[in-house]
């Protein structure tokens, strides 16, 4: 890996962050707070939240077995994705490389930040090749994006290939593990010590059932976390979110139960899908959704909408012609989808 200073935009490296009232006084003993122009009434919502979210990080640190100085928390993983562009990529000069197809936010953030986004097609099994990613990169490639299990394909990326990329790429590797809870593949969290160029993304939005509270996590070396923390909005994670997240972490057993149920439901749905006349191929999944190639995805999508059922049409995505991405829901929701598809008039387009 290149030295972090060389990978960071010079203005960001030199930046002295905004120092909020809560940054300047961190003690716990004061009882009169007249430093932040807050309203003294309407507790607890009158006070600015902890800008570094220490209580929440302490809880996470216990569950993820990683020290708090390796954790960044943001307004969804989307905030962390945007921040890595802003921290490391000089607009119009630097570029990033990503697998294709994958999660759309990487490209959107690249475009917002005016950073070239280079796509490298996966193979027919939706696996990537480190050699191909490196061949697409040059001296200005700061970041390479991977997502495992990948969205929208649903499969785990090969661990040996991820390790090879981490060893051979001299920039930063962003590994999005939004769906890792559903996979048998171990998280790369335990490998953080080994790979200083690794940034892992996880989220409260999927297995943890908290998409509404907007909380995403990034795990990396303390130096990288320091840079992200320095450029985030001072109070980027609000009080309600911090409280709700701590409460959710106390109910960890419940999340494990959800994950087990959703995996069973996915297997059941895959069996049912395989029997449908309108299914052409089912791609194996390690997530809480699966990708299915259909006889004609566009028409089936519209038919399902008319039945009040919404899935994701991925027909226009690379390698996903005629594919629908189906999220696993409750047993009743899943049955409704299957029943509707059984009724789909296979040879008569609507
Ligand atoms: C859903 C999803 C996320 C989560 O984003 P949040 O902003 O945390 O809700 C991140 N990455 C991928 C690949 C996803 O599919």
Short mmCIF file of C-alpha atoms in Angstrom, two decimals, residues 5-350:
data_model
loop_
_atom_site.label_atom_id
_atom_site.label_comp_id
_atom_site.label_asym_id
_atom_site.label_seq_id
_atom_site.Cartn_x
_atom_site.Cartn_y
_atom_site.Cartn_z
CA UNK A 5 -0.65 10.63 2.97
CA UNK A 6 -0.08 9.89 -0.72
CA UNK A 7 -3.56 8.37 -1.05
CA UNK A 8 -5.30 11.26 0.70
CA UNK A 9 -6.23 14.50 -1.07
CA UNK A 10 -3.73 17.15 0.07
CA UNK A 11 -6.48 19.58 1.21
CA UNK A 12 -8.01 16.83 3.36
CA UNK A 13 -4.66 15.73 4.78
CA UNK A 14 -3.99 19.32 5.90
CA UNK A 15 -7.54 20.07 7.04
CA UNK A 16 -8.08 21.20 10.58
CA UNK A 17 -11.61 20.01 11.38
CA UNK A 18 -14.42 22.16 12.73
CA UNK A 19 -14.32 21.96 16.49
CA UNK A 20 -17.81 21.79 18.00
CA UNK A 21 -18.76 22.68 21.55
CA UNK A 22 -19.04 18.97 22.33
CA UNK A 23 -15.56 18.36 20.92
CA UNK A 24 -13.98 21.01 23.11
CA UNK A 25 -15.57 19.96 26.38
CA UNK A 26 -15.63 16.17 26.70
CA UNK A 27 -15.73 15.80 30.49
CA UNK A 28 -18.56 14.11 32.33
CA UNK A 29 -18.53 16.12 35.54
CA UNK A 30 -20.05 19.46 34.46
CA UNK A 31 -23.70 20.06 35.23
CA UNK A 32 -24.28 23.45 33.63
CA UNK A 33 -23.96 23.54 29.84
CA UNK A 34 -23.98 27.07 28.48
CA UNK A 35 -21.56 26.46 25.61
CA UNK A 36 -23.59 25.40 22.57
CA UNK A 37 -26.47 27.89 22.33
CA UNK A 38 -28.94 25.11 23.00
CA UNK A 39 -32.39 25.65 24.47
CA UNK A 40 -32.35 24.51 28.13
CA UNK A 41 -35.90 23.11 27.88
CA UNK A 42 -37.29 20.04 26.06
CA UNK A 43 -34.80 17.46 27.39
CA UNK A 44 -33.28 15.27 26.04
CA UNK A 45 -33.86 16.54 22.51
CA UNK A 46 -32.53 20.01 23.24
CA UNK A 47 -28.90 18.82 23.48
CA UNK A 48 -26.58 18.12 20.55
CA UNK A 49 -25.73 14.41 20.36
CA UNK A 50 -22.26 12.96 21.00
CA UNK A 51 -20.35 13.77 17.76
CA UNK A 52 -18.19 10.63 18.13
CA UNK A 53 -20.99 8.29 19.30
CA UNK A 54 -18.79 6.75 21.99
CA UNK A 55 -21.48 4.80 23.85
CA UNK A 56 -22.69 3.18 20.65
CA UNK A 57 -19.14 2.45 19.50
CA UNK A 58 -18.41 0.81 22.85
CA UNK A 59 -21.37 -1.54 22.42
CA UNK A 60 -20.43 -2.28 18.81
CA UNK A 61 -16.85 -2.84 19.79
CA UNK A 62 -18.00 -5.57 22.20
CA UNK A 63 -20.20 -7.30 19.61
CA UNK A 64 -17.83 -6.94 16.64
CA UNK A 65 -14.70 -7.61 18.74
CA UNK A 66 -12.88 -4.60 17.34
CA UNK A 67 -11.54 -1.52 19.09
CA UNK A 68 -13.69 1.69 18.93
CA UNK A 69 -10.93 3.64 17.16
CA UNK A 70 -11.42 1.35 14.14
CA UNK A 71 -15.11 2.19 13.83
CA UNK A 72 -16.71 5.01 11.83
CA UNK A 73 -20.48 5.56 12.05
CA UNK A 74 -22.45 7.47 9.45
CA UNK A 75 -25.89 8.36 8.12
CA UNK A 76 -26.20 4.97 6.38
CA UNK A 77 -23.28 3.23 4.62
CA UNK A 78 -24.03 5.71 1.90
CA UNK A 79 -22.36 8.43 3.97
CA UNK A 80 -19.18 6.36 4.29
CA UNK A 81 -19.22 5.67 0.54
CA UNK A 82 -19.46 9.39 -0.21
CA UNK A 83 -16.76 10.25 2.34
CA UNK A 84 -14.17 7.89 0.85
CA UNK A 85 -14.52 9.73 -2.44
CA UNK A 86 -14.22 13.09 -0.76
CA UNK A 87 -11.24 12.02 1.33
CA UNK A 88 -9.16 10.18 -1.26
CA UNK A 89 -10.19 11.12 -4.81
CA UNK A 90 -9.14 14.36 -6.47
CA UNK A 91 -12.01 15.27 -8.84
CA UNK A 92 -11.13 14.88 -12.56
CA UNK A 93 -7.70 13.48 -11.72
CA UNK A 94 -8.15 10.33 -9.67
CA UNK A 95 -10.33 7.35 -10.57
CA UNK A 96 -11.86 4.29 -8.92
CA UNK A 97 -12.41 0.74 -10.19
CA UNK A 98 -15.40 -1.45 -9.34
CA UNK A 99 -16.90 -4.80 -10.21
CA UNK A 100 -19.91 -4.75 -12.54
CA UNK A 101 -22.75 -5.37 -11.82
CA UNK A 102 -22.83 -4.16 -8.23
CA UNK A 103 -24.51 -1.70 -5.86
CA UNK A 104 -25.40 1.51 -7.72
CA UNK A 105 -24.36 4.00 -5.04
CA UNK A 106 -20.63 3.64 -5.77
CA UNK A 107 -21.12 5.02 -9.27
CA UNK A 108 -23.56 7.74 -8.16
CA UNK A 109 -21.10 8.97 -5.52
CA UNK A 110 -18.29 8.88 -8.10
CA UNK A 111 -20.35 11.03 -10.45
CA UNK A 112 -21.40 13.48 -7.73
CA UNK A 113 -17.74 13.90 -6.85
CA UNK A 114 -16.65 14.12 -10.51
CA UNK A 115 -14.40 11.08 -10.19
CA UNK A 116 -13.98 8.63 -13.07
CA UNK A 117 -15.68 5.28 -12.37
CA UNK A 118 -14.21 2.25 -14.17
CA UNK A 119 -16.31 -0.91 -14.35
CA UNK A 120 -14.91 -4.40 -14.76
CA UNK A 121 -17.40 -7.07 -15.77
CA UNK A 122 -17.80 -10.14 -13.54
CA UNK A 123 -17.62 -13.60 -15.16
CA UNK A 124 -20.69 -15.81 -15.82
CA UNK A 125 -20.53 -17.06 -12.25
CA UNK A 126 -20.52 -13.47 -11.02
CA UNK A 127 -16.93 -13.79 -9.77
CA UNK A 128 -14.21 -11.19 -10.28
CA UNK A 129 -10.57 -11.45 -11.24
CA UNK A 130 -7.95 -9.42 -9.35
CA UNK A 131 -5.77 -9.36 -12.45
CA UNK A 132 -8.58 -7.74 -14.47
CA UNK A 133 -9.27 -5.14 -11.77
CA UNK A 134 -5.57 -4.29 -11.59
CA UNK A 135 -5.34 -4.13 -15.38
CA UNK A 136 -8.13 -1.52 -15.34
CA UNK A 137 -6.31 0.56 -12.73
CA UNK A 138 -3.44 3.02 -13.08
CA UNK A 139 -1.34 5.36 -10.93
CA UNK A 140 -4.44 7.51 -10.25
CA UNK A 141 -6.66 4.65 -9.03
CA UNK A 142 -7.30 5.37 -5.37
CA UNK A 143 -10.12 2.95 -4.56
CA UNK A 144 -11.38 -0.44 -5.69
CA UNK A 145 -14.96 -1.39 -4.74
CA UNK A 146 -16.05 -4.95 -3.94
CA UNK A 147 -19.34 -6.12 -2.50
CA UNK A 148 -19.70 -9.58 -0.92
CA UNK A 149 -22.32 -11.01 -0.93
CA UNK A 150 -22.78 -8.88 -4.02
CA UNK A 151 -25.88 -6.87 -4.81
CA UNK A 152 -27.78 -7.61 -7.11
CA UNK A 153 -26.24 -11.04 -7.84
CA UNK A 154 -26.48 -12.37 -4.26
CA UNK A 155 -23.30 -14.47 -4.27
CA UNK A 156 -20.20 -14.35 -2.07
CA UNK A 157 -17.07 -13.23 -3.90
CA UNK A 158 -14.16 -15.70 -3.72
CA UNK A 159 -12.15 -15.13 -0.57
CA UNK A 160 -8.81 -16.06 -2.15
CA UNK A 161 -9.37 -13.48 -4.89
CA UNK A 162 -10.28 -10.76 -2.34
CA UNK A 163 -7.09 -11.58 -0.41
CA UNK A 164 -5.03 -11.41 -3.59
CA UNK A 165 -6.46 -7.96 -4.37
CA UNK A 166 -5.71 -6.75 -0.83
CA UNK A 167 -2.10 -7.93 -1.21
CA UNK A 168 -1.49 -6.61 -4.70
CA UNK A 169 -3.39 -3.30 -4.92
CA UNK A 170 -1.48 -0.30 -3.57
CA UNK A 171 -4.61 1.83 -3.00
CA UNK A 172 -7.61 1.21 -0.74
CA UNK A 173 -10.05 -1.69 -1.12
CA UNK A 174 -13.63 -0.95 -0.06
CA UNK A 175 -15.33 -4.25 0.81
CA UNK A 176 -19.08 -3.81 1.26
CA UNK A 177 -20.39 -6.49 3.63
CA UNK A 178 -23.98 -5.20 3.86
CA UNK A 179 -25.29 -8.79 3.54
CA UNK A 180 -22.55 -10.66 5.41
CA UNK A 181 -24.90 -11.66 8.26
CA UNK A 182 -26.79 -13.90 5.82
CA UNK A 183 -23.67 -15.61 4.47
CA UNK A 184 -21.67 -18.55 5.83
CA UNK A 185 -18.49 -16.76 4.70
CA UNK A 186 -16.70 -15.13 7.64
CA UNK A 187 -16.46 -11.34 7.66
CA UNK A 188 -13.10 -9.75 6.82
CA UNK A 189 -13.26 -7.84 10.14
CA UNK A 190 -10.72 -10.21 11.68
CA UNK A 191 -8.32 -9.46 8.82
CA UNK A 192 -8.16 -5.70 9.42
CA UNK A 193 -4.81 -5.97 11.21
CA UNK A 194 -3.34 -7.85 8.29
CA UNK A 195 -4.50 -5.43 5.58
CA UNK A 196 -3.96 -1.70 6.28
CA UNK A 197 -5.59 -0.87 2.90
CA UNK A 198 -8.92 -2.49 3.78
CA UNK A 199 -12.13 -0.55 4.52
CA UNK A 200 -15.11 -2.75 5.43
CA UNK A 201 -18.67 -1.42 5.17
CA UNK A 202 -21.58 -2.87 7.14
CA UNK A 203 -25.04 -1.51 7.89
CA UNK A 204 -27.97 -1.55 10.32
CA UNK A 205 -30.34 -1.53 7.32
CA UNK A 206 -30.53 -5.22 6.40
CA UNK A 207 -30.11 -8.11 8.89
CA UNK A 208 -30.42 -5.70 11.80
CA UNK A 209 -33.82 -4.48 10.65
CA UNK A 210 -33.11 -0.77 11.10
CA UNK A 211 -33.17 0.78 7.61
CA UNK A 212 -35.31 3.65 8.97
CA UNK A 213 -32.76 4.90 11.50
CA UNK A 214 -30.01 5.40 8.85
CA UNK A 215 -26.90 3.95 10.44
CA UNK A 216 -23.93 2.59 8.55
CA UNK A 217 -20.56 1.37 9.79
CA UNK A 218 -17.08 1.52 8.32
CA UNK A 219 -14.21 -0.46 9.85
CA UNK A 220 -10.58 0.33 9.00
CA UNK A 221 -7.21 1.27 10.49
CA UNK A 222 -7.34 4.06 13.12
CA UNK A 223 -5.57 6.37 10.63
CA UNK A 224 -8.23 5.89 7.95
CA UNK A 225 -11.03 6.21 10.53
CA UNK A 226 -9.37 9.44 11.71
CA UNK A 227 -9.56 10.92 8.22
CA UNK A 228 -13.23 9.99 7.74
CA UNK A 229 -14.13 11.34 11.18
CA UNK A 230 -12.34 14.59 10.48
CA UNK A 231 -14.40 15.38 7.35
CA UNK A 232 -17.86 14.15 8.42
CA UNK A 233 -20.58 16.59 9.51
CA UNK A 234 -19.99 17.17 13.24
CA UNK A 235 -23.33 15.67 14.37
CA UNK A 236 -23.85 13.20 11.52
CA UNK A 237 -25.61 10.54 13.65
CA UNK A 238 -28.55 12.00 15.56
CA UNK A 239 -29.54 11.18 19.13
CA UNK A 240 -32.61 9.10 18.24
CA UNK A 241 -30.52 6.92 15.95
CA UNK A 242 -27.76 6.45 18.52
CA UNK A 243 -30.28 5.45 21.20
CA UNK A 244 -32.21 3.10 18.97
CA UNK A 245 -28.99 1.44 17.78
CA UNK A 246 -27.79 0.80 21.34
CA UNK A 247 -31.17 -0.69 22.14
CA UNK A 248 -31.03 -2.91 19.03
CA UNK A 249 -27.56 -4.13 19.98
CA UNK A 250 -28.97 -5.29 23.32
CA UNK A 251 -31.38 -7.53 21.40
CA UNK A 252 -28.67 -9.28 19.40
CA UNK A 253 -30.27 -12.73 19.87
CA UNK A 254 -33.37 -11.49 18.03
CA UNK A 255 -31.30 -10.57 14.97
CA UNK A 256 -29.79 -14.05 14.89
CA UNK A 257 -33.31 -15.47 14.93
CA UNK A 258 -34.42 -13.21 12.04
CA UNK A 259 -31.41 -14.22 9.98
CA UNK A 260 -32.07 -17.93 10.52
CA UNK A 261 -35.74 -17.55 9.58
CA UNK A 262 -34.95 -15.49 6.47
CA UNK A 263 -32.40 -18.03 5.27
CA UNK A 264 -34.97 -20.83 5.63
CA UNK A 265 -37.56 -18.74 3.82
CA UNK A 266 -35.09 -18.02 1.03
CA UNK A 267 -34.42 -21.72 0.52
CA UNK A 268 -38.11 -22.41 0.44
CA UNK A 269 -38.75 -19.63 -2.08
CA UNK A 270 -35.90 -20.85 -4.28
CA UNK A 271 -37.50 -24.33 -4.38
CA UNK A 272 -40.85 -22.82 -5.34
CA UNK A 273 -39.30 -20.52 -7.94
CA UNK A 274 -37.48 -23.41 -9.59
CA UNK A 275 -40.86 -25.06 -10.28
CA UNK A 276 -42.44 -22.00 -11.96
CA UNK A 277 -42.92 -22.12 -15.75
CA UNK A 278 -41.80 -18.47 -16.01
CA UNK A 279 -38.44 -19.13 -14.27
CA UNK A 280 -35.47 -19.75 -16.59
CA UNK A 281 -32.62 -19.85 -14.05
CA UNK A 282 -32.04 -19.24 -10.35
CA UNK A 283 -28.68 -17.86 -9.26
CA UNK A 284 -27.36 -19.19 -5.94
CA UNK A 285 -27.62 -16.64 -3.13
CA UNK A 286 -25.83 -15.97 0.15
CA UNK A 287 -28.02 -12.97 1.00
CA UNK A 288 -31.62 -12.11 1.98
CA UNK A 289 -32.58 -11.81 -1.68
CA UNK A 290 -31.96 -13.79 -4.84
CA UNK A 291 -31.65 -13.11 -8.53
CA UNK A 292 -33.86 -15.07 -10.91
CA UNK A 293 -33.73 -15.12 -14.69
CA UNK A 294 -37.27 -15.17 -16.04
CA UNK A 295 -38.91 -15.74 -19.42
CA UNK A 296 -39.53 -11.99 -19.69
CA UNK A 297 -38.66 -9.93 -16.64
CA UNK A 298 -40.14 -6.63 -17.83
CA UNK A 299 -43.64 -8.04 -18.37
CA UNK A 300 -43.55 -10.16 -15.23
CA UNK A 301 -42.50 -7.10 -13.25
CA UNK A 302 -45.51 -5.11 -14.55
CA UNK A 303 -47.83 -8.03 -13.91
CA UNK A 304 -46.64 -8.26 -10.30
CA UNK A 305 -47.10 -4.51 -9.83
CA UNK A 306 -50.70 -4.91 -11.02
CA UNK A 307 -51.07 -7.59 -8.34
CA UNK A 308 -49.72 -5.17 -5.71
CA UNK A 309 -46.35 -6.95 -5.38
CA UNK A 310 -43.12 -5.08 -5.97
CA UNK A 311 -39.83 -6.81 -6.77
CA UNK A 312 -36.77 -5.25 -8.37
CA UNK A 313 -36.49 -5.36 -12.14
CA UNK A 314 -32.77 -5.81 -12.96
CA UNK A 315 -33.26 -6.44 -16.69
CA UNK A 316 -31.24 -3.34 -17.65
CA UNK A 317 -28.23 -4.17 -15.44
CA UNK A 318 -25.05 -5.77 -16.90
CA UNK A 319 -25.22 -9.59 -17.09
CA UNK A 320 -28.74 -9.49 -15.60
CA UNK A 321 -30.90 -9.55 -18.75
CA UNK A 322 -34.41 -10.78 -17.88
CA UNK A 323 -33.57 -10.93 -14.19
CA UNK A 324 -35.69 -9.99 -11.21
CA UNK A 325 -34.17 -9.43 -7.78
CA UNK A 326 -36.47 -10.75 -5.10
CA UNK A 327 -36.13 -9.80 -1.43
CA UNK A 328 -37.14 -12.47 1.08
CA UNK A 329 -40.12 -11.26 3.11
CA UNK A 330 -42.38 -12.87 5.68
CA UNK A 331 -43.78 -16.32 4.94
CA UNK A 332 -47.15 -14.80 3.98
CA UNK A 333 -45.58 -12.22 1.64
CA UNK A 334 -43.43 -14.87 -0.02
CA UNK A 335 -46.46 -17.11 -0.57
CA UNK A 336 -48.37 -14.24 -2.16
CA UNK A 337 -45.54 -13.73 -4.65
CA UNK A 338 -45.36 -17.43 -5.53
CA UNK A 339 -49.15 -17.69 -5.90
CA UNK A 340 -49.19 -14.66 -8.20
CA UNK A 341 -46.38 -16.08 -10.35
CA UNK A 342 -48.15 -19.45 -10.62
CA UNK A 343 -51.05 -17.56 -12.20
CA UNK A 344 -48.82 -15.68 -14.66
CA UNK A 345 -49.97 -16.47 -18.21
CA UNK A 346 -46.70 -17.78 -19.57
CA UNK A 347 -47.42 -17.66 -23.33
CA UNK A 348 -49.76 -14.67 -23.31
CA UNK A 349 -47.95 -11.41 -22.61
CA UNK A 350 -50.06 -8.85 -20.80
#
